[in-house]
CSV table of C-alpha atoms and ligand atoms in Angstrom, one decimal:
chain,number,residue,atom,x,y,z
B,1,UNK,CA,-31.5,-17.6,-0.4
B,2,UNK,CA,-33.8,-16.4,2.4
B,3,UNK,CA,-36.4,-19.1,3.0
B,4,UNK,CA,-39.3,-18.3,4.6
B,5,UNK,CA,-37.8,-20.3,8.2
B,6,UNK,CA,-35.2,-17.5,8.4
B,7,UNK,CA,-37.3,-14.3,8.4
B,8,UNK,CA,-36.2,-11.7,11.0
B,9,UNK,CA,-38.6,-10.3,12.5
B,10,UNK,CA,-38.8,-6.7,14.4
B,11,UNK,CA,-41.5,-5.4,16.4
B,12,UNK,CA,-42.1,-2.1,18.3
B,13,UNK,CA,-44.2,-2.8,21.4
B,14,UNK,CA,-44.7,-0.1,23.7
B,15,UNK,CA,-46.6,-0.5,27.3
B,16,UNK,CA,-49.2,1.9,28.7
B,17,UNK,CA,-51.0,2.4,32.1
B,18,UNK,CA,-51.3,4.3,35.3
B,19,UNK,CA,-47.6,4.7,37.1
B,20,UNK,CA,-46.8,2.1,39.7
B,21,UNK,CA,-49.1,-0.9,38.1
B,22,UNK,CA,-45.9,-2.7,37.5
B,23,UNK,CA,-45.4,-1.8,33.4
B,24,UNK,CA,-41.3,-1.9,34.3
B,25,UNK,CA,-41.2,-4.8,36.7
B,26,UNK,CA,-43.4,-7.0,33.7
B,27,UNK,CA,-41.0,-6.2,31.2
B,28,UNK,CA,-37.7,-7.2,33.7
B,29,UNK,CA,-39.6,-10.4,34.6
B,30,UNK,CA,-40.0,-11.1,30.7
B,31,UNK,CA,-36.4,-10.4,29.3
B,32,UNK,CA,-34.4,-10.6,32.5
B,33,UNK,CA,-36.1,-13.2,34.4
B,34,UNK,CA,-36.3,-11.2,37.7
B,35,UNK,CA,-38.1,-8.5,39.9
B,36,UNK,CA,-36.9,-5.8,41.9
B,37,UNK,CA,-39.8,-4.5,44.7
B,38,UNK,CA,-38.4,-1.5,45.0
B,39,UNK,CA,-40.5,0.5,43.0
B,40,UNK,CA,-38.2,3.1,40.7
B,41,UNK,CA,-40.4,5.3,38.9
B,42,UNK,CA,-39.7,5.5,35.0
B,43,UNK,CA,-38.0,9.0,34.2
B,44,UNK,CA,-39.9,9.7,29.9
B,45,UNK,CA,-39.3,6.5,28.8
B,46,UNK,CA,-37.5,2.9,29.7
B,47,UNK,CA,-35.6,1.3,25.9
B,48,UNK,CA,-34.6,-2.0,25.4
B,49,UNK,CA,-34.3,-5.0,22.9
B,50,UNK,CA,-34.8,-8.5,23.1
B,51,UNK,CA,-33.8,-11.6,20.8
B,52,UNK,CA,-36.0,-14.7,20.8
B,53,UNK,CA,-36.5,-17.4,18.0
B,54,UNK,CA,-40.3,-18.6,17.8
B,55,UNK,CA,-41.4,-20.8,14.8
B,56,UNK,CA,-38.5,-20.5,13.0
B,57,UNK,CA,-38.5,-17.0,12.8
B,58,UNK,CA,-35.6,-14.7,14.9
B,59,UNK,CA,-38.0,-11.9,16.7
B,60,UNK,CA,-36.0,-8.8,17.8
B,61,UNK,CA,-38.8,-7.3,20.0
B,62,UNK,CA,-38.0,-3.2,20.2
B,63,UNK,CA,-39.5,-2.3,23.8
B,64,UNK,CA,-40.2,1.0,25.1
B,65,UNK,CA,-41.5,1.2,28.5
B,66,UNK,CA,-43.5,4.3,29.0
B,67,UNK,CA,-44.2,6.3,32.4
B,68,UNK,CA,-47.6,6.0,33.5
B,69,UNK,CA,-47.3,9.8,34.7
B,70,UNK,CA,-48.9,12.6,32.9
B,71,UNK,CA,-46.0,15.0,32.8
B,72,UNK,CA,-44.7,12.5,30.4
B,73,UNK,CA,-47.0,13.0,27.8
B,74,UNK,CA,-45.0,15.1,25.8
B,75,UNK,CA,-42.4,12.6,25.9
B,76,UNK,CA,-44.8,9.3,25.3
B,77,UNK,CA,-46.8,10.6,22.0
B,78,UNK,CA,-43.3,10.8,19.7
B,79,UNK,CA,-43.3,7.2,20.8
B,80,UNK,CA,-46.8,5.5,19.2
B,81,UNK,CA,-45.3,6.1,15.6
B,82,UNK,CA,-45.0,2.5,14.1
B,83,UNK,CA,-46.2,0.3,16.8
B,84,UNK,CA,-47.2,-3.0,16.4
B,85,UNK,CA,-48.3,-4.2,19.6
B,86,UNK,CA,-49.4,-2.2,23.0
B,87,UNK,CA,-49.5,-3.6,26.6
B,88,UNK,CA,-52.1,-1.9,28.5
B,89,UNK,CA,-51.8,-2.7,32.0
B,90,UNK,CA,-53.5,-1.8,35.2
B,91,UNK,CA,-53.0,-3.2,38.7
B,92,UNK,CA,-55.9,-5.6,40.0
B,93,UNK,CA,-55.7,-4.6,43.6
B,94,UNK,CA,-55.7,-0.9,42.4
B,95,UNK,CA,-59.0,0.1,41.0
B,96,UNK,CA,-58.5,3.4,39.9
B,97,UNK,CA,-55.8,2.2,37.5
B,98,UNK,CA,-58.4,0.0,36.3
B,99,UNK,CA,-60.9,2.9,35.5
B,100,UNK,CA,-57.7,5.0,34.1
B,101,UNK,CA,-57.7,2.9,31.0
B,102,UNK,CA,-60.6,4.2,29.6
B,103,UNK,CA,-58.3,7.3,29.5
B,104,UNK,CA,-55.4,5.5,27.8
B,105,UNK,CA,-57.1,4.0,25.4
B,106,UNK,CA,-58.2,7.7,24.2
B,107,UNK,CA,-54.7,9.0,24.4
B,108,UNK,CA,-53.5,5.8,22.7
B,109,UNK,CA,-56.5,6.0,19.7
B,110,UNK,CA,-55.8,10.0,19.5
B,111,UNK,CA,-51.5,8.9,18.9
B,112,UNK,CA,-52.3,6.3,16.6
B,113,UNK,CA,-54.6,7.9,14.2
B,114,UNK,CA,-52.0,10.8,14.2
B,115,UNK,CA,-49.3,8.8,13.1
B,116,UNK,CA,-51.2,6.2,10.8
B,117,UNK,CA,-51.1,8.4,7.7
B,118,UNK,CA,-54.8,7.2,7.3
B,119,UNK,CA,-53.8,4.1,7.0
B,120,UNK,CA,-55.8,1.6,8.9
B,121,UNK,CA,-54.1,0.5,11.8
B,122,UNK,CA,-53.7,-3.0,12.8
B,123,UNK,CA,-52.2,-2.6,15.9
B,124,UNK,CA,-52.8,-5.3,18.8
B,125,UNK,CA,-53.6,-4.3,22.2
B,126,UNK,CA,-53.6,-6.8,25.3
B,127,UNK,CA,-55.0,-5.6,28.3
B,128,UNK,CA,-53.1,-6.9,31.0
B,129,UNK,CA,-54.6,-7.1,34.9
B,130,UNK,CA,-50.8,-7.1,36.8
B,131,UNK,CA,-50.1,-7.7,40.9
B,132,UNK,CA,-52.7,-10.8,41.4
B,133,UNK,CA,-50.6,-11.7,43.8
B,134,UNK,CA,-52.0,-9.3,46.1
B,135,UNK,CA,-55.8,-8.7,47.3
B,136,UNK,CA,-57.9,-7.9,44.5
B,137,UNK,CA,-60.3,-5.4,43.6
B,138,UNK,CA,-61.1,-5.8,40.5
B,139,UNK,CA,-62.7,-9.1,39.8
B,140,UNK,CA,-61.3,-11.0,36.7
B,141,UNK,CA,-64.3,-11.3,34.6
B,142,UNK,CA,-65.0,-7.8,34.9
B,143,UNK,CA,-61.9,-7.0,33.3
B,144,UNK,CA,-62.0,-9.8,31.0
B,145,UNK,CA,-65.4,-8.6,29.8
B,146,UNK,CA,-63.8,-4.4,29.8
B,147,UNK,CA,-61.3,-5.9,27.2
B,148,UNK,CA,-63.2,-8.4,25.3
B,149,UNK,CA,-66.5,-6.2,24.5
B,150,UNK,CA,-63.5,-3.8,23.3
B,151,UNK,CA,-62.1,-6.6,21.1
B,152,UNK,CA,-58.9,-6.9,22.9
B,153,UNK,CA,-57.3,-10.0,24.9
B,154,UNK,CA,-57.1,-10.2,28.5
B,155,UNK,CA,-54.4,-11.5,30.7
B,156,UNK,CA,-53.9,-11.5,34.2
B,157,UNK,CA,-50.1,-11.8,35.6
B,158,UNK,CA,-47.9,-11.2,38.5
B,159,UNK,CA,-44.0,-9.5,37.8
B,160,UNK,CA,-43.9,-10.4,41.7
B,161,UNK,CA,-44.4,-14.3,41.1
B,162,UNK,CA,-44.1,-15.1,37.6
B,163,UNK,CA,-47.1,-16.4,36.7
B,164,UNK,CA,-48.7,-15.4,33.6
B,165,UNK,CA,-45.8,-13.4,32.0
B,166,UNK,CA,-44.3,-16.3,30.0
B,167,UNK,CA,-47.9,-17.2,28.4
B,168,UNK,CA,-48.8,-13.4,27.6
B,169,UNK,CA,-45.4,-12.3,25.9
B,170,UNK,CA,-45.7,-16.5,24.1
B,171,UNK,CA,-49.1,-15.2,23.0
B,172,UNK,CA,-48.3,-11.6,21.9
B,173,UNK,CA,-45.3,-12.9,19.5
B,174,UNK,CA,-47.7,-15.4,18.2
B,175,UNK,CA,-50.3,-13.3,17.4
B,176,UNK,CA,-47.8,-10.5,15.8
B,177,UNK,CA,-46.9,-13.4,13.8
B,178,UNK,CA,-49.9,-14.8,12.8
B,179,UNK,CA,-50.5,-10.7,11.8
B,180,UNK,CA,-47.1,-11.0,9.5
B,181,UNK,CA,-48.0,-14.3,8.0
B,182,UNK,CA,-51.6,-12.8,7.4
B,183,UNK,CA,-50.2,-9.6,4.8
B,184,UNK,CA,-50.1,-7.4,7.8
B,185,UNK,CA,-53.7,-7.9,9.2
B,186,UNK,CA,-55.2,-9.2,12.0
B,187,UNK,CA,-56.6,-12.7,11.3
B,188,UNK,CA,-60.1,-13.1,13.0
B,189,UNK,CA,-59.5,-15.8,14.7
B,190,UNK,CA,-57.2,-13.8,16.9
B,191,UNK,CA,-60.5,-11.6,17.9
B,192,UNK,CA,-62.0,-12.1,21.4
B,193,UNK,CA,-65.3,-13.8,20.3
B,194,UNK,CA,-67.8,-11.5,21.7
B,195,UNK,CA,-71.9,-11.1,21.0
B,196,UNK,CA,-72.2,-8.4,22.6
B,197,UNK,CA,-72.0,-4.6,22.9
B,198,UNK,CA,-70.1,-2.0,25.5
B,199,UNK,CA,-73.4,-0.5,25.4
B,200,UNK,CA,-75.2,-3.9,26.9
B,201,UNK,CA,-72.2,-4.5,29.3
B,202,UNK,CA,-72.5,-0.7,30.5
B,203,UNK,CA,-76.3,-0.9,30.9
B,204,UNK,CA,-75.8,-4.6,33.1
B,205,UNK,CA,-72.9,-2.6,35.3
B,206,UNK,CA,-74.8,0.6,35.9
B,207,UNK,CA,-78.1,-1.4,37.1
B,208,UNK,CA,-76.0,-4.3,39.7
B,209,UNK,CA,-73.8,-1.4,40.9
B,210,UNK,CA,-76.1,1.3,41.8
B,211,UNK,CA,-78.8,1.4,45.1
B,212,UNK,CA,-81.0,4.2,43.5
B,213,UNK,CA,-83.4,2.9,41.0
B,214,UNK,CA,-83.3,6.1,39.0
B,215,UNK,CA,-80.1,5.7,38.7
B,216,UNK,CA,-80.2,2.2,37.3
B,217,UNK,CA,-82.0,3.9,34.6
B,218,UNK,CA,-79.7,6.2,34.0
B,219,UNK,CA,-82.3,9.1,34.8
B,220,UNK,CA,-82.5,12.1,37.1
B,221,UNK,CA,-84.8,12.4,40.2
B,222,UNK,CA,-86.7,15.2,38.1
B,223,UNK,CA,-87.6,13.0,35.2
B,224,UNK,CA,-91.3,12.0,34.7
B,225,UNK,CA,-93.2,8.9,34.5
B,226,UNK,CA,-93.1,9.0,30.7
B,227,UNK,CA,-89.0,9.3,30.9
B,228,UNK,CA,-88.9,6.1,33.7
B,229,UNK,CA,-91.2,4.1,30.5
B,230,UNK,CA,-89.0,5.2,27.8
B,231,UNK,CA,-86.0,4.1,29.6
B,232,UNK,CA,-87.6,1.0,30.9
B,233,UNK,CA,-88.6,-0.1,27.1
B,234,UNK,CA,-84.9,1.1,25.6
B,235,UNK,CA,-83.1,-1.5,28.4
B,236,UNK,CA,-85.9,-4.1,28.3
B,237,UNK,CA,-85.2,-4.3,24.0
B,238,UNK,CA,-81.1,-4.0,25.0
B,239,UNK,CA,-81.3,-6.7,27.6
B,240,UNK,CA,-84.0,-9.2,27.1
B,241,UNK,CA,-82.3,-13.0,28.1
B,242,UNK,CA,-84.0,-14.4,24.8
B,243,UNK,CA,-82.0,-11.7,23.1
B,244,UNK,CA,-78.9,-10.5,24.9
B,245,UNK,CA,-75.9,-12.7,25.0
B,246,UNK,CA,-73.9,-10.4,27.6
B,247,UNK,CA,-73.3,-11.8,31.0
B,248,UNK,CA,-75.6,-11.0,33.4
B,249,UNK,CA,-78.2,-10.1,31.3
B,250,UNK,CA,-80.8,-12.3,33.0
B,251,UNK,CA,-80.2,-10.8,36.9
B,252,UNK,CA,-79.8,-7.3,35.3
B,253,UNK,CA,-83.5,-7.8,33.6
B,254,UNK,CA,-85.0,-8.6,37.1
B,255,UNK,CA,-83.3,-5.4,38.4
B,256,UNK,CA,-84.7,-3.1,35.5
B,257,UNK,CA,-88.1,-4.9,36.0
B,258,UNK,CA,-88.4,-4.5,40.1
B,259,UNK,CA,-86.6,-0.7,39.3
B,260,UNK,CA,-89.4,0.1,36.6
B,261,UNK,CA,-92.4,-1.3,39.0
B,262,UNK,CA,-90.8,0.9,42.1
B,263,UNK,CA,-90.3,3.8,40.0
B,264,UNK,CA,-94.1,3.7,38.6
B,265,UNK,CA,-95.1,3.3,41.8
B,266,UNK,CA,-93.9,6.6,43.4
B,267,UNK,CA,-95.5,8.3,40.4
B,268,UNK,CA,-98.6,6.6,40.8
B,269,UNK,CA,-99.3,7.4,44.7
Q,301,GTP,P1,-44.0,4.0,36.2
Q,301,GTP,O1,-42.7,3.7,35.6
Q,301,GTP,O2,-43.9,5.1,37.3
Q,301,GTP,O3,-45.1,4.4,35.3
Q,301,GTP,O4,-44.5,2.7,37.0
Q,301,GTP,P2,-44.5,1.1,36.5
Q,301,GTP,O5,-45.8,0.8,36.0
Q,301,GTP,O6,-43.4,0.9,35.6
Q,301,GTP,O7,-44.3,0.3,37.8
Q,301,GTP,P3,-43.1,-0.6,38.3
Q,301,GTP,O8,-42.8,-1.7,37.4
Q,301,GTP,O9,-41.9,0.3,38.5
Q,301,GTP,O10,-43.6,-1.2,39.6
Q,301,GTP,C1,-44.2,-0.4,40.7
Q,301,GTP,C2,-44.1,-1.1,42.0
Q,301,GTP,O11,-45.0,-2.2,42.0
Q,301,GTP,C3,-42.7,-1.6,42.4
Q,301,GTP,O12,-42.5,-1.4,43.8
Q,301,GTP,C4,-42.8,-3.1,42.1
Q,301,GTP,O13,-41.9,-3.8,42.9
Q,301,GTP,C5,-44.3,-3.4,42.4
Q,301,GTP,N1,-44.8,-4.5,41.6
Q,301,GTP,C6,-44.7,-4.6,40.2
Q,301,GTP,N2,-45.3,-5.7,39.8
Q,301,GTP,C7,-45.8,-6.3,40.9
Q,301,GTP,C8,-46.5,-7.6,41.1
Q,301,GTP,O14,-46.9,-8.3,40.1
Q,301,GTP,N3,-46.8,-7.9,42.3
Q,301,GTP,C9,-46.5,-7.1,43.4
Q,301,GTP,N4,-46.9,-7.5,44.6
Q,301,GTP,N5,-45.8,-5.9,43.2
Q,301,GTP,C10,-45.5,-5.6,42.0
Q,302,MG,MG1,-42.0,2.1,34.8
């Protein structure tokens, strides 16, 4: 008799992300407890299988290591069809391959709903910040916050070192477990618990990280006064401390305040 301690489990996890952040040298690290610096670029797509036992259950994970390149594509999309778990990774000393994922997440949501059948999907995603061994330019709450508002897990890790892989793959099969033990859904408690929107977050990053207060209000240098109040009163009702749990909503607010008076001011001489 097969008792609920002897399940086998399978699951398909494929990983995504810019070449070169380290996709490969994670999953070496992982099964074969190693790395290799020389970088060797994944030709289509890398295949392997790994055993493990975890709560009683044997776990044959079914990996597929994708290229980060675009010439791939073709060769990537056959791939999403019955995926349970995705590692989306980008290197935190690179920042471009930070704002790439924006770009993988629409190629990976475009696969998906392709091969879903209309089924909703319940596939897990773990963004993954690799290479913090190395100088970093992209700060770890930022990237934290990207995934988060997105409702996905963040972890930061190092193929180079070690550090963080054993915790993220631990934390992946556990999840895909809990997903198995929950009828094939993703129990809540496995959600990011987040009070805020992508839209707040954006609003916060677009008024710390620009100079130009028109800018910071997302408007043009032709716009009028009445444009600069309408824009003011949309971020003021997005932002306000009392009401806004994203972080950095209070220093943003100060910005859209001194932005608004400046702006007004032009207008009015
Ligand atoms: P593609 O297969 O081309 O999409 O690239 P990939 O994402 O699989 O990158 P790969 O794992 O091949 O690693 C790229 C380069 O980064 C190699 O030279 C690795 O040695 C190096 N590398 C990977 N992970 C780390 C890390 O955590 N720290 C440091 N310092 N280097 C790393
Ligand atoms: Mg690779």
């Amino acid at each position: 008799m097969t008792t609920k301690s002897d399940q086998l489990l399978r699951f398909k996890v494929i990983s995504l992300g810019n070449v070169n952040v380290g996709k490969s040298c994670l999953i070496k690290r992982y099964c074969e407890k190693r790395f290799v610096p020389k970088y060797m670029a994944t030709i289509g797509i890398d295949y392997g299988v790994t055993r493990m036992r975890i709560r009683n259950y044997d776990i044959r994970m079914n990996i597929f290591d994708f290229s980060g390149h675009p010439l791939f594509y073709e060769v990537r999309n056959e791939f999403y069809r019955d995926v349970q778990a995705i590692l989306l990774v980008f290197d935190v000393s690179n920042r471009r391959s930070f704002e790439s994922l924006e770009s993988w997440l629409t190629e990976m949501k475009k696969e998906l709903s392709l091969h879903s059948n209309g089924h909703k999907s319940s596939v897990i995603v773990f963004v993954i910040g690799n290479k913090n061994d190395l100088k970093r330019m992209v700060e770890e709450n930022e990237a934290k916050l990207w995934a988060n508002v997105r409702g996905y897990q963040y972890f930061e890790t190092s193929a180079a070192t070690g550090a963080g892989v054993q915790e993220m793959f631990d934390n992946l099969f556990s999840v895909l477990i809990d997903i198995n033990e929950n009828g094939g859904v993703l129990p809540d408690t496995t959600l990011p618990n987040v009070n805020f929107t992508i839209e707040q977050v954006e609003a916060i990053n677009r008024l710390r990280n620009n100079k130009d207060n028109f800018e910071r209000l997302g408007l043009k240098h032709s716009c009028t006064k009445e444009d600069v109040l309408a824009a003011y009163k949309r971020l003021a009702k997005l932002l306000h401390p009392d009401k806004s749990e994203a972080p950095g909503s209070e220093d943003a607010f100060k910005l859209l305040l001194n932005a608004k008076t400046e702006l007004l001011n032009r207008f009015d001489k």
